[in-house]
CSV table of C-alpha atoms in Angstrom, one decimal:
chain,number,residue,atom,x,y,z
A,603,MET,CA,-40.3,-32.3,46.9
A,604,GLU,CA,-36.9,-32.4,46.6
A,605,ILE,CA,-35.1,-31.0,44.2
A,606,LEU,CA,-31.7,-32.3,43.5
A,607,VAL,CA,-29.3,-29.0,42.7
A,608,SER,CA,-26.5,-29.5,39.9
A,609,ARG,CA,-24.2,-26.7,40.5
A,610,THR,CA,-23.8,-24.5,43.8
A,611,VAL,CA,-21.9,-21.5,43.4
A,612,ASN,CA,-24.0,-19.8,46.4
A,613,SER,CA,-26.7,-21.2,48.0
A,614,PHE,CA,-28.6,-20.0,50.6
A,615,GLN,CA,-27.7,-20.6,54.0
A,616,SER,CA,-30.3,-21.7,56.0
A,617,PRO,CA,-33.3,-22.9,52.9
A,618,LYS,CA,-36.0,-24.7,54.5
A,619,LYS,CA,-35.7,-21.9,58.1
A,620,SER,CA,-35.4,-19.3,55.2
A,621,LEU,CA,-38.2,-20.6,53.3
A,622,GLY,CA,-40.1,-23.1,55.0
A,623,SER,CA,-42.0,-25.6,53.6
A,624,LEU,CA,-43.1,-24.4,49.8
A,625,ASN,CA,-45.7,-26.7,48.4
A,626,ALA,CA,-44.9,-26.9,43.8
A,627,SER,CA,-48.5,-24.1,43.2
A,628,VAL,CA,-45.4,-21.8,44.9
A,629,VAL,CA,-42.2,-22.9,43.5
A,630,ALA,CA,-43.7,-23.4,39.8
A,631,ARG,CA,-44.7,-19.3,40.4
A,632,LEU,CA,-40.5,-18.6,41.6
A,633,ILE,CA,-40.5,-20.5,38.6
A,634,SER,CA,-42.1,-18.3,35.4
A,635,ALA,CA,-41.2,-15.5,38.0
A,636,ALA,CA,-37.1,-16.1,37.7
A,637,ALA,CA,-37.0,-17.2,33.6
A,638,ASP,CA,-38.4,-15.9,30.7
A,639,VAL,CA,-39.5,-19.2,29.9
A,640,ALA,CA,-39.2,-22.3,31.5
A,641,LEU,CA,-39.4,-25.9,30.4
A,642,VAL,CA,-39.5,-28.9,32.8
A,643,VAL,CA,-37.8,-31.9,30.6
A,644,ASP,CA,-37.9,-35.9,31.1
A,645,LYS,CA,-34.9,-37.6,30.9
A,646,SER,CA,-36.1,-38.6,26.6
A,647,GLY,CA,-35.6,-34.9,26.8
A,648,ILE,CA,-39.9,-34.6,25.8
A,649,VAL,CA,-41.2,-31.1,26.8
A,650,LYS,CA,-43.6,-32.3,29.6
A,651,ASP,CA,-44.5,-28.4,30.6
A,652,ILE,CA,-43.7,-25.0,30.4
A,653,ALA,CA,-44.8,-21.6,31.9
A,654,VAL,CA,-43.7,-18.3,29.6
A,655,GLY,CA,-44.2,-15.1,31.0
A,656,SER,CA,-44.1,-12.8,27.7
A,657,GLU,CA,-46.9,-12.2,24.9
A,658,ASP,CA,-43.9,-11.5,23.2
A,659,LEU,CA,-42.6,-15.7,23.3
A,660,VAL,CA,-46.4,-17.1,23.2
A,661,ASN,CA,-47.4,-15.0,20.2
A,662,ALA,CA,-43.9,-16.8,18.4
A,663,GLY,CA,-44.9,-20.4,19.7
A,664,PHE,CA,-43.7,-21.1,22.1
A,665,GLY,CA,-46.6,-22.9,23.7
A,666,GLU,CA,-47.2,-25.4,22.3
A,667,TRP,CA,-44.0,-27.5,22.7
A,668,ILE,CA,-45.9,-29.9,24.9
A,669,GLY,CA,-44.8,-33.2,23.9
A,670,VAL,CA,-42.2,-32.1,21.8
A,671,SER,CA,-39.3,-33.3,22.0
A,672,TRP,CA,-36.5,-29.9,23.2
A,673,VAL,CA,-34.7,-29.8,20.4
A,674,ASP,CA,-37.0,-30.4,17.8
A,675,THR,CA,-37.6,-26.8,18.9
A,676,VAL,CA,-34.5,-25.4,17.5
A,677,THR,CA,-32.6,-24.4,14.8
A,678,PRO,CA,-30.1,-27.6,13.6
A,679,GLU,CA,-26.9,-25.5,15.2
A,680,SER,CA,-28.4,-25.1,18.3
A,681,ARG,CA,-28.7,-28.8,18.9
A,682,HIS,CA,-26.0,-30.2,20.1
A,683,LYS,CA,-26.8,-27.6,22.9
A,684,ILE,CA,-29.0,-28.6,24.1
A,685,GLU,CA,-28.2,-32.4,23.9
A,686,GLU,CA,-25.0,-30.8,25.8
A,687,LEU,CA,-27.8,-29.3,28.5
A,688,LEU,CA,-29.2,-32.2,28.9
A,689,ARG,CA,-26.1,-34.8,29.2
A,690,GLU,CA,-25.1,-32.3,32.2
A,691,ALA,CA,-27.8,-32.5,34.2
A,692,ALA,CA,-28.4,-35.9,33.8
A,693,LEU,CA,-24.7,-36.5,35.4
A,694,LYS,CA,-25.6,-34.2,38.3
A,695,VAL,CA,-22.1,-31.9,37.3
A,696,PRO,CA,-22.9,-27.9,37.2
A,697,THR,CA,-24.6,-26.4,33.4
A,698,ARG,CA,-22.6,-23.7,31.6
A,699,TRP,CA,-25.7,-21.0,30.3
A,700,ARG,CA,-26.0,-21.5,26.1
A,701,GLU,CA,-27.3,-19.7,23.8
A,702,VAL,CA,-29.5,-20.8,21.3
A,703,ASN,CA,-32.1,-20.0,18.2
A,704,HIS,CA,-35.3,-21.3,18.0
A,705,THR,CA,-37.7,-20.5,15.0
A,706,ALA,CA,-40.3,-18.7,15.1
A,707,PRO,CA,-43.6,-19.1,13.2
A,708,GLY,CA,-42.9,-16.4,10.3
A,709,GLY,CA,-39.7,-17.9,10.2
A,710,ASP,CA,-37.9,-15.2,12.7
A,711,LEU,CA,-35.0,-15.9,14.9
A,712,VAL,CA,-35.4,-15.6,18.5
A,713,PRO,CA,-32.0,-16.1,21.4
A,714,VAL,CA,-32.2,-17.6,24.5
A,715,ARG,CA,-30.4,-18.5,27.2
A,716,TYR,CA,-30.6,-21.5,28.6
A,717,SER,CA,-29.9,-23.9,32.2
A,718,VAL,CA,-31.0,-26.9,33.7
A,719,ILE,CA,-31.4,-28.1,36.7
A,720,GLN,CA,-32.2,-31.4,37.5
A,721,ILE,CA,-35.5,-31.6,40.0
A,722,ARG,CA,-36.2,-35.8,40.3
A,723,PRO,CA,-34.1,-38.2,40.2
A,724,ASP,CA,-35.7,-40.2,37.4
A,725,GLY,CA,-33.9,-36.8,35.8
A,726,ARG,CA,-37.3,-34.7,35.2
A,727,VAL,CA,-35.1,-31.3,35.1
A,728,VAL,CA,-35.9,-28.2,34.6
A,729,ALA,CA,-35.0,-25.9,32.1
A,730,PHE,CA,-34.9,-21.7,32.9
A,731,GLY,CA,-34.6,-19.7,30.3
A,732,ARG,CA,-33.9,-15.8,29.5
A,733,ASP,CA,-35.4,-14.0,26.2
A,734,LEU,CA,-31.9,-12.5,24.6
A,735,ARG,CA,-34.2,-10.7,21.3
A,736,ALA,CA,-33.6,-7.0,23.8
A,737,LEU,CA,-29.0,-7.2,24.1
A,738,ALA,CA,-29.2,-8.8,19.7
A,739,SER,CA,-31.0,-5.7,19.3
A,740,LEU,CA,-29.1,-3.8,20.8
A,741,GLN,CA,-26.2,-5.4,19.5
A,742,GLN,CA,-27.3,-5.4,16.1
A,743,GLN,CA,-27.1,-1.0,17.0
A,744,LEU,CA,-23.7,-1.5,18.1
A,745,VAL,CA,-22.9,-3.5,14.8
A,746,ASP,CA,-24.7,-1.2,12.8
A,747,ALA,CA,-23.4,2.1,14.3
A,748,GLN,CA,-19.8,1.0,13.4
A,749,LEU,CA,-20.4,0.2,9.8
A,750,SER,CA,-21.8,3.2,9.6
A,751,ILE,CA,-18.7,4.9,11.8
A,752,GLU,CA,-16.6,2.7,8.9
A,753,ARG,CA,-18.3,4.2,6.1
A,754,ASP,CA,-17.6,7.8,7.1
A,755,TYR,CA,-13.7,6.3,7.7
A,756,ALA,CA,-13.8,5.2,4.8
A,757,ARG,CA,-15.0,8.1,2.8
A,758,LEU,CA,-13.2,10.6,4.5
A,759,ARG,CA,-9.9,9.1,4.0
A,760,GLN,CA,-11.3,9.1,0.1
A,761,SER,CA,-11.5,12.4,0.3
A,762,GLU,CA,-8.2,13.2,2.1
A,763,LEU,CA,-6.6,11.4,-0.5
A,764,ARG,CA,-9.1,13.5,-3.4
A,765,TYR,CA,-6.6,16.3,-1.7
A,766,ARG,CA,-3.5,15.1,-1.1
A,767,LEU,CA,-3.8,14.0,-4.8
A,768,LEU,CA,-4.7,18.1,-6.0
A,769,PHE,CA,-2.2,19.6,-4.1
A,770,GLN,CA,0.5,17.3,-4.8
A,771,ILE,CA,-0.6,17.3,-9.1
A,772,ALA,CA,-1.2,20.8,-8.6
A,773,SER,CA,1.2,23.4,-10.9
A,774,GLU,CA,0.4,26.0,-8.3
A,775,ALA,CA,2.9,27.2,-5.7
A,776,ILE,CA,0.7,26.0,-2.7
A,777,VAL,CA,2.1,26.3,1.5
A,778,ILE,CA,0.5,25.8,4.4
A,779,ALA,CA,1.2,27.1,7.6
A,780,ASP,CA,-0.4,27.8,11.4
A,781,ALA,CA,-2.4,30.9,11.1
A,782,TRP,CA,-0.8,32.2,14.1
A,783,SER,CA,2.8,31.4,14.0
A,784,GLY,CA,3.3,31.7,10.6
A,785,ARG,CA,5.2,28.2,11.0
A,786,ILE,CA,4.7,26.0,7.3
A,787,THR,CA,3.2,23.3,8.1
A,788,GLU,CA,2.8,21.6,4.2
A,789,VAL,CA,4.2,22.0,0.3
A,790,ASN,CA,3.8,20.9,-2.6
A,791,PRO,CA,6.5,20.0,-5.3
A,792,ALA,CA,5.5,22.9,-7.2
A,793,ALA,CA,6.1,25.4,-4.4
A,794,GLN,CA,9.4,22.9,-3.7
A,795,THR,CA,10.7,23.7,-7.5
A,796,LEU,CA,10.2,27.5,-7.5
A,797,ILE,CA,11.3,28.5,-3.7
A,798,GLY,CA,14.1,25.5,-4.4
A,799,GLU,CA,14.1,24.1,-1.0
A,800,SER,CA,13.2,20.3,-0.2
A,801,SER,CA,9.7,20.2,2.2
A,802,LYS,CA,11.7,19.5,5.5
A,803,LYS,CA,13.8,22.6,5.2
A,804,LEU,CA,10.5,24.5,4.3
A,805,THR,CA,8.8,23.1,7.1
A,806,ALA,CA,11.0,24.3,10.0
A,807,GLN,CA,10.6,27.5,8.3
A,808,THR,CA,7.8,30.3,8.8
A,809,LEU,CA,6.5,32.7,5.8
A,810,ALA,CA,8.1,35.5,6.6
A,811,ASP,CA,11.7,33.2,5.8
A,812,LEU,CA,10.3,33.2,2.5
A,813,VAL,CA,10.3,36.5,1.1
A,814,ASP,CA,13.0,39.1,1.1
A,815,PRO,CA,13.2,41.2,4.4
A,816,ALA,CA,12.9,44.1,2.7
A,817,ASP,CA,8.2,43.0,1.6
A,818,ALA,CA,8.4,41.4,4.6
A,819,ALA,CA,6.4,44.5,6.2
A,820,ALA,CA,3.7,43.9,3.4
A,821,LEU,CA,3.5,39.6,4.1
A,822,GLN,CA,2.4,40.4,7.6
A,823,ASP,CA,-0.1,42.8,6.8
A,824,LEU,CA,-1.6,40.7,4.2
A,825,LEU,CA,-2.1,38.0,7.3
A,826,ALA,CA,-3.1,40.5,9.9
A,827,THR,CA,-5.7,41.1,7.1
A,828,VAL,CA,-5.7,37.0,6.3
A,829,ARG,CA,-6.9,36.1,9.9
A,830,SER,CA,-9.0,39.6,10.9
A,831,THR,CA,-11.3,38.7,7.7
A,832,GLY,CA,-10.8,35.0,6.1
A,833,VAL,CA,-9.5,36.9,3.3
A,834,GLY,CA,-7.2,39.6,1.8
A,835,ASP,CA,-5.8,41.6,-1.2
A,836,ASN,CA,-2.5,39.6,-3.3
A,837,VAL,CA,0.9,41.4,-3.1
A,838,VAL,CA,3.5,41.3,-4.8
A,839,VAL,CA,6.4,40.5,-3.1
A,840,ARG,CA,10.4,38.6,-3.7
A,841,LEU,CA,11.3,35.6,-2.3
A,842,ALA,CA,14.5,35.3,-0.2
A,843,GLY,CA,17.6,34.4,-3.1
A,844,LEU,CA,14.9,35.4,-6.2
A,845,ASP,CA,15.8,38.7,-8.0
A,846,ARG,CA,11.8,38.5,-9.7
A,847,ARG,CA,8.1,39.2,-8.4
A,848,PHE,CA,5.5,36.9,-7.2
A,849,THR,CA,2.4,37.3,-6.6
A,850,PHE,CA,1.4,36.3,-3.0
A,851,SER,CA,-2.2,34.9,-2.4
A,852,SER,CA,-3.7,34.0,1.1
A,853,SER,CA,-6.9,32.1,2.4
A,854,PHE,CA,-7.8,31.5,6.4
A,855,PHE,CA,-9.0,27.9,6.9
A,856,ARG,CA,-9.7,25.6,9.9
A,857,GLN,CA,-9.6,22.4,11.2
A,858,GLY,CA,-11.2,21.3,14.1
A,859,ALA,CA,-9.2,23.0,16.8
A,860,SER,CA,-6.5,24.3,14.6
A,861,ALA,CA,-6.5,27.5,12.5
A,862,PHE,CA,-4.2,27.4,9.1
A,863,ILE,CA,-3.7,30.4,6.2
A,864,LEU,CA,-3.7,28.8,2.3
A,865,ALA,CA,-0.8,30.7,0.3
A,866,ARG,CA,-0.4,30.7,-2.8
A,867,ILE,CA,2.5,31.9,-5.0
A,868,ALA,CA,2.9,32.6,-8.7
A,869,PRO,CA,5.6,34.5,-10.8
A,870,VAL,CA,4.5,37.7,-11.9
A,871,ASP,CA,6.0,37.2,-15.7
A,872,PRO,CA,5.9,33.4,-15.7
A,873,ASP,CA,7.7,33.6,-19.3
A,874,VAL,CA,10.9,34.8,-18.5
A,875,CYS,CA,11.2,32.2,-15.6
A,876,GLU,CA,14.0,29.8,-15.8
A,877,CYS,CA,13.8,26.0,-15.0
A,878,MET,CA,10.0,26.5,-13.7
A,879,PRO,CA,7.3,24.4,-15.8
A,880,GLY,CA,4.1,25.9,-17.5
A,881,LYS,CA,6.2,28.0,-20.1
A,882,THR,CA,5.2,28.2,-23.3
A,883,GLY,CA,7.6,30.1,-25.6
A,884,THR,CA,8.4,28.4,-29.1
A,885,LEU,CA,11.6,26.1,-27.2
A,886,ASP,CA,9.2,24.6,-24.9
A,887,ARG,CA,7.2,24.4,-27.6
A,888,ILE,CA,10.2,22.3,-29.6
A,889,LEU,CA,11.3,20.5,-26.1
A,890,GLU,CA,8.6,19.2,-26.1
A,891,ARG,CA,7.5,17.0,-29.3
A,892,LEU,CA,11.5,16.1,-29.6
A,893,PRO,CA,11.5,12.7,-29.9
A,894,GLU,CA,14.5,11.9,-27.5
A,895,GLY,CA,13.8,11.6,-23.6
A,896,PHE,CA,14.4,15.6,-22.1
A,897,VAL,CA,14.2,16.5,-18.7
A,898,MET,CA,15.1,19.6,-16.5
A,899,THR,CA,15.9,19.1,-12.7
A,900,ASP,CA,17.7,21.7,-10.4
A,901,ALA,CA,21.0,21.0,-8.2
A,902,ASP,CA,19.7,18.1,-6.2
A,903,GLY,CA,18.4,16.7,-9.6
A,904,ARG,CA,14.9,16.7,-8.7
A,905,VAL,CA,12.6,16.8,-11.7
A,906,ILE,CA,11.4,20.5,-12.9
A,907,SER,CA,9.8,19.5,-16.6
A,908,ALA,CA,10.1,16.5,-18.8
A,909,ASN,CA,9.3,16.2,-22.0
A,910,THR,CA,6.8,13.6,-23.5
A,911,ALA,CA,9.6,11.5,-25.3
A,912,PHE,CA,10.6,10.9,-21.3
A,913,LEU,CA,7.0,9.7,-20.5
A,914,ASP,CA,6.5,7.2,-22.5
A,915,LEU,CA,10.4,5.9,-21.7
A,916,ALA,CA,9.3,5.8,-18.3
A,917,GLN,CA,6.0,4.3,-18.5
A,918,LEU,CA,4.2,8.3,-16.7
A,919,SER,CA,1.2,9.5,-17.8
A,920,ASN,CA,1.5,12.8,-17.2
A,921,PRO,CA,4.9,15.2,-16.4
A,922,GLU,CA,2.9,15.3,-12.9
A,923,GLN,CA,4.1,11.8,-11.5
A,924,ALA,CA,7.7,12.9,-12.3
A,925,GLN,CA,7.6,16.6,-11.2
A,926,GLY,CA,9.4,17.4,-8.1
A,927,HIS,CA,10.8,13.4,-7.4
A,928,ALA,CA,14.5,12.6,-7.9
A,929,LEU,CA,15.2,11.6,-11.7
A,930,GLU,CA,17.5,8.7,-10.3
A,931,ASN,CA,14.3,6.8,-9.7
A,932,TRP,CA,14.0,5.8,-13.3
A,933,LEU,CA,17.7,7.1,-15.1
A,934,GLY,CA,20.6,5.0,-14.2
A,935,ARG,CA,20.9,1.6,-12.6
A,936,SER,CA,20.6,1.4,-9.0
A,937,GLY,CA,22.0,5.2,-8.3
A,938,VAL,CA,25.7,4.6,-9.1
A,939,ASP,CA,25.1,6.2,-13.3
A,940,MET,CA,23.1,8.9,-11.8
A,941,ASN,CA,26.1,10.3,-8.2
A,942,VAL,CA,28.5,9.4,-11.3
A,943,LEU,CA,26.4,11.6,-13.9
A,944,MET,CA,25.9,14.5,-11.8
A,945,ALA,CA,29.4,14.2,-10.7
A,946,ASN,CA,30.8,14.5,-14.0
A,947,LEU,CA,28.3,17.7,-14.1
A,948,ARG,CA,29.0,19.6,-11.6
A,949,GLU,CA,32.9,19.4,-12.3
A,950,HIS,CA,32.7,19.8,-16.6
A,951,GLY,CA,29.6,21.2,-16.8
A,952,SER,CA,28.7,19.0,-19.8
A,953,VAL,CA,28.5,15.2,-20.6
A,954,ARG,CA,28.3,13.2,-23.8
A,955,GLY,CA,27.0,9.8,-24.4
A,956,PHE,CA,26.8,8.7,-20.9
A,957,PRO,CA,26.1,4.8,-21.3
A,958,THR,CA,23.1,3.6,-19.5
A,959,ILE,CA,19.2,2.4,-18.4
A,960,VAL,CA,15.7,4.0,-17.9
A,961,ASN,CA,13.9,1.9,-15.4
A,962,GLY,CA,9.8,1.8,-16.6
A,963,ALA,CA,7.5,2.8,-14.0
A,964,TYR,CA,6.0,-0.8,-14.3
A,965,GLY,CA,9.5,-2.8,-14.4
A,966,SER,CA,10.5,-2.4,-18.0
A,967,LEU,CA,14.2,-1.6,-19.3
A,968,GLU,CA,15.5,0.4,-21.7
A,969,ASP,CA,19.0,1.4,-23.0
A,970,VAL,CA,19.5,4.5,-23.2
A,971,GLU,CA,22.7,7.3,-24.0
A,972,VAL,CA,22.1,10.5,-22.3
A,973,SER,CA,23.8,14.0,-22.9
A,974,ALA,CA,23.6,16.4,-20.1
A,975,VAL,CA,24.2,19.9,-19.1
A,976,SER,CA,25.1,22.2,-16.6
A,977,VAL,CA,23.5,25.9,-15.8
A,978,PRO,CA,24.8,26.9,-12.6
A,979,ASN,CA,23.9,30.2,-13.6
A,980,GLY,CA,20.2,31.3,-13.8
A,981,GLN,CA,17.9,32.7,-11.9
A,982,GLN,CA,17.0,28.7,-10.0
A,983,PRO,CA,21.1,26.0,-11.0
A,984,CYS,CA,19.5,23.7,-12.9
A,985,PHE,CA,20.3,20.4,-15.5
A,986,GLY,CA,19.5,20.0,-18.8
A,987,PHE,CA,19.1,15.9,-19.6
A,988,VAL,CA,19.1,14.2,-23.7
A,989,ILE,CA,17.7,11.2,-23.1
A,990,ARG,CA,18.3,8.8,-26.5
A,991,SER,CA,17.2,5.5,-26.8
A,992,SER,CA,20.3,2.9,-27.7
A,993,ALA,CA,17.9,-0.3,-28.1
A,994,THR,CA,18.7,-0.8,-32.2
A,995,ARG,CA,22.3,-0.3,-32.0
A,996,ALA,CA,22.2,-3.4,-29.0
A,997,ALA,CA,19.6,-5.2,-31.1
A,998,GLN,CA,22.3,-4.9,-33.6
A,999,GLN,CA,25.2,-5.3,-31.8
A,1000,LYS,CA,23.6,-8.8,-29.7
A,1001,ALA,CA,22.3,-9.8,-33.3
A,1002,ALA,CA,25.7,-9.9,-34.6
A,1003,ARG,CA,27.4,-12.3,-32.6
A,1004,PRO,CA,26.5,-15.7,-32.3
A,1005,ALA,CA,25.2,-17.7,-30.3
A,1006,ASN,CA,25.1,-14.4,-28.0
A,1007,LEU,CA,28.6,-14.9,-27.4
A,1008,ALA,CA,30.2,-11.1,-26.8
A,1009,ARG,CA,33.2,-10.5,-29.2
A,1010,SER,CA,35.3,-8.5,-27.0
A,1011,VAL,CA,36.2,-7.1,-23.6
A,1012,ASP,CA,34.3,-3.8,-24.8
A,1013,GLN,CA,31.1,-5.1,-24.9
A,1014,LEU,CA,31.6,-6.7,-22.0
A,1015,THR,CA,32.1,-4.2,-20.2
A,1016,GLU,CA,29.0,-2.9,-21.4
A,1017,LEU,CA,26.9,-5.8,-18.7
A,1018,VAL,CA,28.0,-4.6,-15.6
A,1019,GLY,CA,25.3,-3.6,-13.8
A,1020,ARG,CA,23.0,-5.2,-15.9
A,1021,VAL,CA,23.2,-9.1,-15.4
A,1022,SER,CA,24.5,-11.1,-12.1
A,1023,LEU,CA,28.9,-11.6,-11.6
A,1024,LYS,CA,28.4,-14.5,-11.8
A,1025,ASP,CA,26.6,-14.3,-16.1
A,1026,LEU,CA,29.4,-12.0,-16.7
A,1027,VAL,CA,32.0,-14.7,-15.3
A,1028,ARG,CA,30.8,-17.3,-17.6
A,1029,GLU,CA,30.4,-14.7,-20.7
A,1030,SER,CA,34.3,-14.1,-20.3
A,1031,SER,CA,35.1,-17.8,-20.1
A,1032,ASP,CA,33.6,-18.3,-23.3
A,1033,LEU,CA,34.7,-15.5,-24.8
A,1034,ILE,CA,38.4,-16.6,-23.9
A,1035,GLU,CA,38.1,-20.3,-24.7
A,1036,LYS,CA,36.7,-19.6,-27.9
A,1037,LEU,CA,39.6,-17.5,-28.6
A,1038,CYS,CA,42.0,-19.8,-27.5
A,1039,ILE,CA,40.9,-22.3,-30.2
A,1040,GLU,CA,41.1,-19.3,-32.9
A,1041,ALA,CA,44.7,-19.5,-31.7
A,1042,ALA,CA,45.1,-22.8,-31.8
A,1043,LEU,CA,44.2,-23.7,-35.3
A,1044,GLU,CA,45.6,-20.7,-36.7
A,1045,LEU,CA,48.9,-22.0,-35.5
A,1046,THR,CA,48.4,-25.2,-36.3
A,1047,GLY,CA,47.4,-24.2,-39.8
A,1048,ASP,CA,44.0,-25.6,-38.6
A,1049,ASN,CA,45.1,-29.1,-37.7
A,1050,ARG,CA,43.2,-30.1,-34.6
A,1051,ALA,CA,44.9,-32.7,-33.8
A,1052,SER,CA,47.4,-31.1,-32.9
A,1053,ALA,CA,44.9,-28.0,-32.1
A,1054,ALA,CA,43.8,-30.6,-28.9
A,1055,GLU,CA,47.5,-31.2,-27.9
A,1056,MET,CA,48.7,-28.0,-28.0
A,1057,LEU,CA,45.4,-27.0,-25.6
A,1058,GLY,CA,45.8,-30.5,-23.9
A,1059,LEU,CA,42.4,-31.7,-24.7
A,1060,SER,CA,41.3,-34.7,-26.3
A,1061,ARG,CA,39.9,-35.0,-30.4
A,1062,GLN,CA,36.8,-35.2,-29.0
A,1063,SER,CA,36.7,-33.0,-26.2
A,1064,LEU,CA,37.5,-30.7,-29.2
A,1065,TYR,CA,34.9,-32.3,-31.9
A,1066,VAL,CA,32.8,-31.2,-29.0
A,1067,LYS,CA,34.0,-27.5,-28.1
A,1068,LEU,CA,34.0,-26.6,-32.0
A,1069,ARG,CA,30.6,-27.7,-32.7
A,1070,ARG,CA,29.6,-25.5,-29.6
A,1071,TYR,CA,31.0,-22.4,-31.4
A,1072,GLY,CA,30.2,-22.7,-34.5
A,1073,LEU,CA,34.2,-22.9,-36.1
A,1074,GLY,CA,35.6,-24.4,-39.1
A,1075,ASP,CA,35.0,-27.9,-40.4
A,1076,LEU,CA,32.2,-30.0,-37.8
A,1077,GLN,CA,33.1,-32.8,-39.5
A,1078,PRO,CA,36.1,-35.1,-37.5
A,1079,GLU,CA,39.6,-35.6,-40.1
A,1080,GLY,CA,40.1,-38.0,-42.1
A,1081,SER,CA,36.0,-38.3,-43.0
A,1082,GLY,CA,35.7,-37.5,-46.3
A,1083,GLU,CA,39.7,-38.8,-47.0
């Protein structure tokens, strides 16, 4: 029997000498051994014979295809692959392996990989099939493992997010440092406010650098105890640069191959701490209930505390969203106002009636007036800001001028930073044009013909501008005479 091989990758060098003359039964056994399923298909695509090497494939209905069109045994999306295999075999060009899906009686899909060889001049071909269910099972296990890893990673990210949120909004000062070197790795906003340093500066220091040198030995003893036992008694220390006592407590924990110390710092007598959130005195209750916004910041302009009125202006839900952040995130136009305000505070000690705006967290803009004072001589230098909404006054001024026209140069200058220069120039041009028309009418005794000549306008152009600005009697001269 002559076999027409349509693809030659690496053939036998001497097939007749090596294999001799093989009869059809030997060839059939070779084909059956080489494939999980082998089909003999005529040129019209009808299965003439089949050899199945697996009982599972027999149970899946593979042995019942004799006399059935090959394309009818596969799913609709695989039909074109069978057609391409038969077409390539008929053209005697190399055929590629193609993966198709067969439908088992129970509805399950059986993936098989086929290659086709033409064996007779009349177009009859042999299709060699390899069962891919084991490979598909491995691929599914890989996909399941990947999905499991992604779910675990998502849970880890959510846990880290919750930790970060709690760490940031905690009112207690918390510092995390390497257990052996003592170098600070993380600090929360409350710790930055208490110590009076930024996170960048603090992470370049060690825990020993935070305390007064006189209390360094007590702190080192505490850290040594924590490293060996995991817990330690609280010690009272003074922070460097602050003449007050603080309770220093710490805990030991591991993260992977690294070990860390979590330190908590709290004032021994928090009621007398100046410029710190969490006070409970009468003055604090008054400031909290003040109908005007009140904000206290450190020397760098970072918020220490804010009352409810300011939170409403800034569209914040709780004070923790503001604490530790720069006030210029909400107050002022593009950072310019805060620079001017802080410079005046440092030079003069107080500012009154400073006009600016509050930028809400959700995009709102509120016109405000700010009065501020500097407290440079406290235990921690700080600034206090009283922020009063000026929306009512601005609305009254806007309603008082017709057609939204600014009535004074002062009102135009107040618009700087709130509207674009192009709009300011147009507003200024309208103001100048209206003032000139009013002056011309006054000089000519309300004679519009003379006023038009004085202004270099036609009478019709003057009438248009009179209507635009709502000036004088809008009827042309002589219409009622």
